[in-house]
Amino acid sequence: MRKTLIAGNWKMNLNRAQAIALATDLKGEFSTEKKVDLAICPPFVYLDAVSTVLNGTSISLGAQDMYFEKEGAFTGEISGAMLGDMGCHHVILGHSERRHILGETDPVINKKVHAALALGLKPILCVGELLEEREAGKTQAVVRRQMEGSLKDVSAAQMEEIVIAYEPVWAIGTGKVATSQQAQSVHADLRMMIEACYNPAVAGKVRIQYGGSVKPSNAGELLSLPDVDGALVGGASLKAEDFLGIVAAAPAT
Ligand code: PEP
């Protein structure tokens, strides 16, 4: 049985005091009895402060990106070891904003996936199509290319450590959410791709999150789909009430 994973991507939002306050509110309200796993991914500069707040709780800390090199002359970059040092367990890789605004490619994301795995960090690997790609009937081809490129040379044992986030780009931050049919269809395709590349056992274990304008009012329906194992949440993760409303809407797993 795959346990639902709800992860909050705070992106480039909040100041230090707000980040601490949000993490404190989540810590106060989220009980370890909850039926879901919870992770939050603050900006790099607040990881340390948020890590201190989350210490001793079951809420996992994640980062929004990392660089693939171990250390050295890479001005502005953050290594996986640094994230581990901050108490991170997860790292979002290949988010569409990094792919489309910052020009990140599948080969670069693949290097990051390997670097994260080597350090024991669990990648949340994002894939998803642009609106014009969906309208041209290319959704399956696009996510297949992203999966194959980003997961090159990943072993079956490593694959079990990875979370996939299907995030249609046209649904991110737009208020437009994929229909249940659209989400389930791509999630099922992704699981079949994992099965074809690895085996049914691995495909049965990998969690596939949906991301794109998830909020408390639509989370229940999305999270009850057979191949949707959680949500990667942007805007609605910035308010404890909304984020916890998504957690509350998740069916028991
Ligand atoms: C995201 O950025 O991963 C995301 C899904 O954002 P939003 O929930 O705001 O659409």
mmCIF file of C-alpha atoms and ligand atoms in Angstrom:
data_model
loop_
_atom_site.group_PDB
_atom_site.id
_atom_site.type_symbol
_atom_site.label_atom_id
_atom_site.label_comp_id
_atom_site.label_asym_id
_atom_site.label_seq_id
_atom_site.Cartn_x
_atom_site.Cartn_y
_atom_site.Cartn_z
ATOM 1 C CA MET A 1 0.000 0.000 0.000
ATOM 2 C CA ARG A 2 1.370 3.409 -0.943
ATOM 3 C CA LYS A 3 1.049 6.001 1.790
ATOM 4 C CA THR A 4 -0.142 9.388 0.565
ATOM 5 C CA LEU A 5 2.585 12.049 0.524
ATOM 6 C CA ILE A 6 1.525 15.688 0.651
ATOM 7 C CA ALA A 7 4.441 18.046 0.003
ATOM 8 C CA GLY A 8 4.414 21.834 0.150
ATOM 9 C CA ASN A 9 6.596 23.776 -2.272
ATOM 10 C CA TRP A 10 6.919 27.251 -0.795
ATOM 11 C CA LYS A 11 8.867 28.454 -3.869
ATOM 12 C CA MET A 12 10.396 31.958 -3.475
ATOM 13 C CA ASN A 13 7.853 33.123 -0.902
ATOM 14 C CA LEU A 14 7.705 34.219 2.759
ATOM 15 C CA ASN A 15 10.249 35.931 4.946
ATOM 16 C CA ARG A 16 12.110 34.271 7.809
ATOM 17 C CA ALA A 17 9.528 35.089 10.484
ATOM 18 C CA GLN A 18 6.670 33.926 8.244
ATOM 19 C CA ALA A 19 8.485 30.688 7.407
ATOM 20 C CA ILE A 20 9.032 29.922 11.089
ATOM 21 C CA ALA A 21 5.421 30.814 11.909
ATOM 22 C CA LEU A 22 4.030 28.586 9.144
ATOM 23 C CA ALA A 23 6.208 25.628 10.153
ATOM 24 C CA THR A 24 5.208 26.170 13.799
ATOM 25 C CA ASP A 25 1.507 26.180 12.904
ATOM 26 C CA LEU A 26 1.885 22.981 10.881
ATOM 27 C CA LYS A 27 3.815 21.330 13.684
ATOM 28 C CA GLY A 28 1.064 22.270 16.138
ATOM 29 C CA GLU A 29 -1.775 20.953 14.008
ATOM 30 C CA PHE A 30 -0.333 17.890 12.260
ATOM 31 C CA SER A 31 -0.495 14.761 14.359
ATOM 32 C CA THR A 32 1.702 11.727 13.832
ATOM 33 C CA GLU A 33 -1.519 9.698 13.748
ATOM 34 C CA LYS A 34 -2.395 11.295 10.415
ATOM 35 C CA LYS A 35 -2.942 8.994 7.501
ATOM 36 C CA VAL A 36 -0.522 10.840 5.260
ATOM 37 C CA ASP A 37 3.174 11.698 5.140
ATOM 38 C CA LEU A 38 3.809 15.432 5.148
ATOM 39 C CA ALA A 39 6.810 17.328 3.774
ATOM 40 C CA ILE A 40 7.566 21.024 3.402
ATOM 41 C CA CYS A 41 10.117 22.573 1.072
ATOM 42 C CA PRO A 42 11.065 26.106 2.138
ATOM 43 C CA PRO A 43 13.543 28.355 0.313
ATOM 44 C CA PHE A 44 17.176 27.340 0.959
ATOM 45 C CA VAL A 45 17.845 30.264 3.275
ATOM 46 C CA TYR A 46 15.094 29.238 5.696
ATOM 47 C CA LEU A 47 15.895 25.509 5.795
ATOM 48 C CA ASP A 48 17.947 25.815 8.959
ATOM 49 C CA ALA A 49 15.302 27.768 10.862
ATOM 50 C CA VAL A 50 12.464 25.510 9.675
ATOM 51 C CA SER A 51 14.535 22.415 10.458
ATOM 52 C CA THR A 52 14.845 23.597 14.065
ATOM 53 C CA VAL A 53 11.068 24.021 14.284
ATOM 54 C CA LEU A 54 10.398 20.561 12.795
ATOM 55 C CA ASN A 55 12.959 18.770 14.946
ATOM 56 C CA GLY A 56 11.310 15.794 16.657
ATOM 57 C CA THR A 57 8.170 15.898 14.490
ATOM 58 C CA SER A 58 7.159 13.535 11.704
ATOM 59 C CA ILE A 59 7.029 16.377 9.173
ATOM 60 C CA SER A 60 9.791 15.901 6.650
ATOM 61 C CA LEU A 61 11.970 18.751 5.421
ATOM 62 C CA GLY A 62 12.708 19.103 1.721
ATOM 63 C CA ALA A 63 14.537 21.510 -0.562
ATOM 64 C CA GLN A 64 13.366 22.900 -3.889
ATOM 65 C CA ASP A 65 16.510 22.043 -5.866
ATOM 66 C CA MET A 66 20.183 21.155 -5.465
ATOM 67 C CA TYR A 67 23.329 21.094 -7.587
ATOM 68 C CA PHE A 68 24.830 17.781 -8.694
ATOM 69 C CA GLU A 69 28.481 18.464 -7.858
ATOM 70 C CA LYS A 70 29.749 17.605 -4.386
ATOM 71 C CA GLU A 71 31.533 20.905 -3.683
ATOM 72 C CA GLY A 72 33.732 23.513 -5.287
ATOM 73 C CA ALA A 73 33.646 26.624 -7.416
ATOM 74 C CA PHE A 74 29.929 26.729 -8.269
ATOM 75 C CA THR A 75 28.887 30.177 -7.160
ATOM 76 C CA GLY A 76 25.348 30.365 -5.885
ATOM 77 C CA GLU A 77 24.725 26.620 -5.923
ATOM 78 C CA ILE A 78 23.802 24.346 -2.994
ATOM 79 C CA SER A 79 25.018 20.750 -2.733
ATOM 80 C CA GLY A 80 23.052 17.716 -1.618
ATOM 81 C CA ALA A 81 25.417 17.283 1.328
ATOM 82 C CA MET A 82 24.512 20.795 2.477
ATOM 83 C CA LEU A 83 20.838 19.848 2.324
ATOM 84 C CA GLY A 84 21.515 16.730 4.380
ATOM 85 C CA ASP A 85 23.340 18.916 6.870
ATOM 86 C CA MET A 86 20.186 21.038 7.206
ATOM 87 C CA GLY A 87 18.093 17.939 7.946
ATOM 88 C CA CYS A 88 16.491 17.553 4.516
ATOM 89 C CA HIS A 89 15.049 14.183 3.512
ATOM 90 C CA HIS A 90 13.481 15.223 0.214
ATOM 91 C CA VAL A 91 14.533 17.378 -2.699
ATOM 92 C CA ILE A 92 12.293 18.563 -5.529
ATOM 93 C CA LEU A 93 14.063 18.083 -8.867
ATOM 94 C CA GLY A 94 13.049 19.156 -12.356
ATOM 95 C CA HIS A 95 10.220 21.439 -11.275
ATOM 96 C CA SER A 96 8.605 22.998 -14.341
ATOM 97 C CA GLU A 97 9.659 26.475 -13.225
ATOM 98 C CA ARG A 98 13.271 25.300 -13.291
ATOM 99 C CA ARG A 99 12.764 23.543 -16.637
ATOM 100 C CA HIS A 100 10.962 26.413 -18.357
ATOM 101 C CA ILE A 101 12.180 29.592 -16.642
ATOM 102 C CA LEU A 102 15.737 28.516 -15.772
ATOM 103 C CA GLY A 103 16.366 26.222 -18.736
ATOM 104 C CA GLU A 104 17.030 23.023 -16.811
ATOM 105 C CA THR A 105 17.318 19.975 -19.057
ATOM 106 C CA ASP A 106 16.705 16.256 -18.505
ATOM 107 C CA PRO A 107 20.458 15.409 -18.564
ATOM 108 C CA VAL A 108 21.108 17.984 -15.817
ATOM 109 C CA ILE A 109 18.119 16.743 -13.809
ATOM 110 C CA ASN A 110 19.425 13.188 -14.243
ATOM 111 C CA LYS A 111 22.763 14.186 -12.700
ATOM 112 C CA LYS A 112 20.911 15.783 -9.800
ATOM 113 C CA VAL A 113 18.791 12.635 -9.298
ATOM 114 C CA HIS A 114 21.949 10.510 -9.058
ATOM 115 C CA ALA A 115 23.680 12.976 -6.744
ATOM 116 C CA ALA A 116 20.640 13.118 -4.448
ATOM 117 C CA LEU A 117 20.263 9.328 -4.310
ATOM 118 C CA ALA A 118 23.953 8.869 -3.544
ATOM 119 C CA LEU A 119 23.464 11.047 -0.475
ATOM 120 C CA GLY A 120 20.295 9.335 0.719
ATOM 121 C CA LEU A 121 18.019 12.226 -0.277
ATOM 122 C CA LYS A 122 14.645 11.255 -1.762
ATOM 123 C CA PRO A 123 14.022 13.084 -5.045
ATOM 124 C CA ILE A 124 10.555 14.357 -5.882
ATOM 125 C CA LEU A 125 10.975 14.307 -9.655
ATOM 126 C CA CYS A 126 8.564 16.590 -11.513
ATOM 127 C CA VAL A 127 7.287 15.887 -15.008
ATOM 128 C CA GLY A 128 4.500 17.496 -16.966
ATOM 129 C CA GLU A 129 3.429 18.933 -20.277
ATOM 130 C CA LEU A 130 2.799 22.475 -21.497
ATOM 131 C CA LEU A 131 -0.695 23.430 -22.638
ATOM 132 C CA GLU A 132 0.309 23.412 -26.301
ATOM 133 C CA GLU A 133 1.821 19.952 -25.886
ATOM 134 C CA ARG A 134 -1.434 18.658 -24.361
ATOM 135 C CA GLU A 135 -3.478 20.271 -27.114
ATOM 136 C CA ALA A 136 -1.213 18.664 -29.725
ATOM 137 C CA GLY A 137 -1.817 15.241 -28.143
ATOM 138 C CA LYS A 138 1.794 14.996 -26.980
ATOM 139 C CA THR A 139 1.298 14.606 -23.223
ATOM 140 C CA GLN A 140 2.332 10.957 -23.047
ATOM 141 C CA ALA A 141 5.381 11.503 -25.288
ATOM 142 C CA VAL A 142 6.509 14.510 -23.240
ATOM 143 C CA VAL A 143 6.290 12.813 -19.848
ATOM 144 C CA ARG A 144 7.935 9.687 -21.299
ATOM 145 C CA ARG A 145 10.849 11.759 -22.580
ATOM 146 C CA GLN A 146 11.177 13.502 -19.197
ATOM 147 C CA MET A 147 11.002 10.197 -17.298
ATOM 148 C CA GLU A 148 13.536 8.451 -19.537
ATOM 149 C CA GLY A 149 15.931 11.399 -19.540
ATOM 150 C CA SER A 150 15.709 12.198 -15.843
ATOM 151 C CA LEU A 151 15.857 8.583 -14.689
ATOM 152 C CA LYS A 152 18.658 7.341 -16.965
ATOM 153 C CA ASP A 153 20.749 4.632 -15.232
ATOM 154 C CA VAL A 154 18.617 4.658 -12.079
ATOM 155 C CA SER A 155 18.461 1.122 -10.653
ATOM 156 C CA ALA A 156 15.274 -0.609 -9.486
ATOM 157 C CA ALA A 157 16.316 -0.245 -5.832
ATOM 158 C CA GLN A 158 16.972 3.470 -6.370
ATOM 159 C CA MET A 159 13.670 3.926 -8.195
ATOM 160 C CA GLU A 160 11.795 2.853 -5.080
ATOM 161 C CA GLU A 161 13.304 5.862 -3.278
ATOM 162 C CA ILE A 162 11.988 8.326 -5.850
ATOM 163 C CA VAL A 163 8.648 10.125 -5.791
ATOM 164 C CA ILE A 164 7.255 11.245 -9.151
ATOM 165 C CA ALA A 165 5.173 14.427 -9.281
ATOM 166 C CA TYR A 166 2.966 14.765 -12.347
ATOM 167 C CA GLU A 167 2.447 18.492 -12.750
ATOM 168 C CA PRO A 168 0.739 19.655 -15.945
ATOM 169 C CA VAL A 169 2.392 23.034 -16.476
ATOM 170 C CA TRP A 170 -0.901 24.650 -17.490
ATOM 171 C CA ALA A 171 -2.332 23.772 -14.052
ATOM 172 C CA ILE A 172 0.491 25.209 -11.945
ATOM 173 C CA GLY A 173 -0.463 28.406 -10.178
ATOM 174 C CA THR A 174 -3.273 29.021 -12.671
ATOM 175 C CA GLY A 175 -6.289 27.795 -10.716
ATOM 176 C CA LYS A 176 -6.947 25.334 -13.588
ATOM 177 C CA VAL A 177 -6.843 21.821 -12.272
ATOM 178 C CA ALA A 178 -6.616 18.627 -14.318
ATOM 179 C CA THR A 179 -9.864 16.690 -14.389
ATOM 180 C CA SER A 180 -9.881 13.386 -12.538
ATOM 181 C CA GLN A 181 -9.846 11.616 -15.873
ATOM 182 C CA GLN A 182 -6.847 13.600 -17.151
ATOM 183 C CA ALA A 183 -4.885 13.080 -13.921
ATOM 184 C CA GLN A 184 -5.661 9.362 -13.568
ATOM 185 C CA SER A 185 -4.851 8.699 -17.218
ATOM 186 C CA VAL A 186 -1.354 10.263 -17.021
ATOM 187 C CA HIS A 187 -0.650 8.701 -13.610
ATOM 188 C CA ALA A 188 -1.574 5.272 -14.962
ATOM 189 C CA ASP A 189 0.692 5.875 -17.984
ATOM 190 C CA LEU A 190 3.556 6.856 -15.687
ATOM 191 C CA ARG A 191 3.088 3.737 -13.596
ATOM 192 C CA MET A 192 3.090 1.608 -16.744
ATOM 193 C CA MET A 193 6.326 3.281 -17.862
ATOM 194 C CA ILE A 194 7.908 2.417 -14.502
ATOM 195 C CA GLU A 195 6.651 -1.153 -14.809
ATOM 196 C CA ALA A 196 8.074 -1.473 -18.322
ATOM 197 C CA CYS A 197 11.461 -0.052 -17.289
ATOM 198 C CA TYR A 198 11.682 -1.938 -13.990
ATOM 199 C CA ASN A 199 9.070 -4.437 -12.820
ATOM 200 C CA PRO A 200 5.535 -4.565 -11.380
ATOM 201 C CA ALA A 201 6.794 -4.584 -7.782
ATOM 202 C CA VAL A 202 8.707 -1.324 -8.253
ATOM 203 C CA ALA A 203 5.785 0.230 -10.143
ATOM 204 C CA GLY A 204 3.488 -0.769 -7.299
ATOM 205 C CA LYS A 205 5.696 0.953 -4.731
ATOM 206 C CA VAL A 206 6.572 4.283 -6.369
ATOM 207 C CA ARG A 207 4.424 7.166 -5.188
ATOM 208 C CA ILE A 208 3.109 9.439 -7.940
ATOM 209 C CA GLN A 209 1.882 12.825 -6.736
ATOM 210 C CA TYR A 210 -0.362 15.178 -8.652
ATOM 211 C CA GLY A 211 0.504 18.882 -8.651
ATOM 212 C CA GLY A 212 -1.286 21.871 -10.133
ATOM 213 C CA SER A 213 -3.694 24.146 -8.252
ATOM 214 C CA VAL A 214 -4.487 21.546 -5.587
ATOM 215 C CA LYS A 215 -6.603 23.051 -2.809
ATOM 216 C CA PRO A 216 -8.846 21.702 -0.036
ATOM 217 C CA SER A 217 -11.923 21.766 -2.286
ATOM 218 C CA ASN A 218 -10.456 19.557 -5.047
ATOM 219 C CA ALA A 219 -7.967 17.456 -3.059
ATOM 220 C CA GLY A 220 -10.436 14.778 -1.934
ATOM 221 C CA GLU A 221 -11.395 13.827 -5.480
ATOM 222 C CA LEU A 222 -7.827 13.890 -6.845
ATOM 223 C CA LEU A 223 -6.333 11.985 -3.934
ATOM 224 C CA SER A 224 -8.914 9.232 -4.162
ATOM 225 C CA LEU A 225 -7.874 8.319 -7.728
ATOM 226 C CA PRO A 226 -6.245 4.881 -7.848
ATOM 227 C CA ASP A 227 -2.862 6.035 -9.176
ATOM 228 C CA VAL A 228 -2.646 9.381 -7.359
ATOM 229 C CA ASP A 229 -0.559 8.903 -4.227
ATOM 230 C CA GLY A 230 -0.294 12.431 -2.974
ATOM 231 C CA ALA A 231 0.015 16.044 -3.966
ATOM 232 C CA LEU A 232 2.767 18.559 -4.578
ATOM 233 C CA VAL A 233 1.229 21.833 -3.515
ATOM 234 C CA GLY A 234 2.432 25.352 -4.309
ATOM 235 C CA GLY A 235 0.105 28.260 -3.492
ATOM 236 C CA ALA A 236 -2.106 26.402 -1.032
ATOM 237 C CA SER A 237 0.918 25.282 1.005
ATOM 238 C CA LEU A 238 1.571 28.869 2.100
ATOM 239 C CA LYS A 239 -1.373 28.940 4.515
ATOM 240 C CA ALA A 240 -1.495 26.327 7.277
ATOM 241 C CA GLU A 241 -5.287 26.167 7.094
ATOM 242 C CA ASP A 242 -5.317 25.406 3.361
ATOM 243 C CA PHE A 243 -2.411 22.969 3.480
ATOM 244 C CA LEU A 244 -3.937 21.085 6.401
ATOM 245 C CA GLY A 245 -7.296 21.191 4.632
ATOM 246 C CA ILE A 246 -5.665 19.202 1.815
ATOM 247 C CA VAL A 247 -4.274 16.731 4.361
ATOM 248 C CA ALA A 248 -7.736 16.397 5.911
ATOM 249 C CA ALA A 249 -9.296 15.734 2.499
ATOM 250 C CA ALA A 250 -6.976 12.806 1.787
ATOM 251 C CA PRO A 251 -8.679 9.425 2.056
ATOM 252 C CA ALA A 252 -7.216 6.905 4.501
ATOM 253 C CA THR A 253 -4.477 4.776 2.922
HETATM 254 C C1 PEP B 1 3.899 23.606 -7.840
HETATM 255 O O1 PEP B 1 4.541 24.617 -8.029
HETATM 256 O O2 PEP B 1 4.493 22.534 -7.709
HETATM 257 C C2 PEP B 1 2.449 23.722 -7.800
HETATM 258 C C3 PEP B 1 1.764 22.637 -7.966
HETATM 259 O O3 PEP B 1 1.920 24.978 -7.607
HETATM 260 P P1 PEP B 1 0.359 25.330 -7.381
HETATM 261 O O4 PEP B 1 -0.161 24.386 -6.333
HETATM 262 O O5 PEP B 1 0.378 26.757 -6.897
HETATM 263 O O6 PEP B 1 -0.321 25.165 -8.678
#
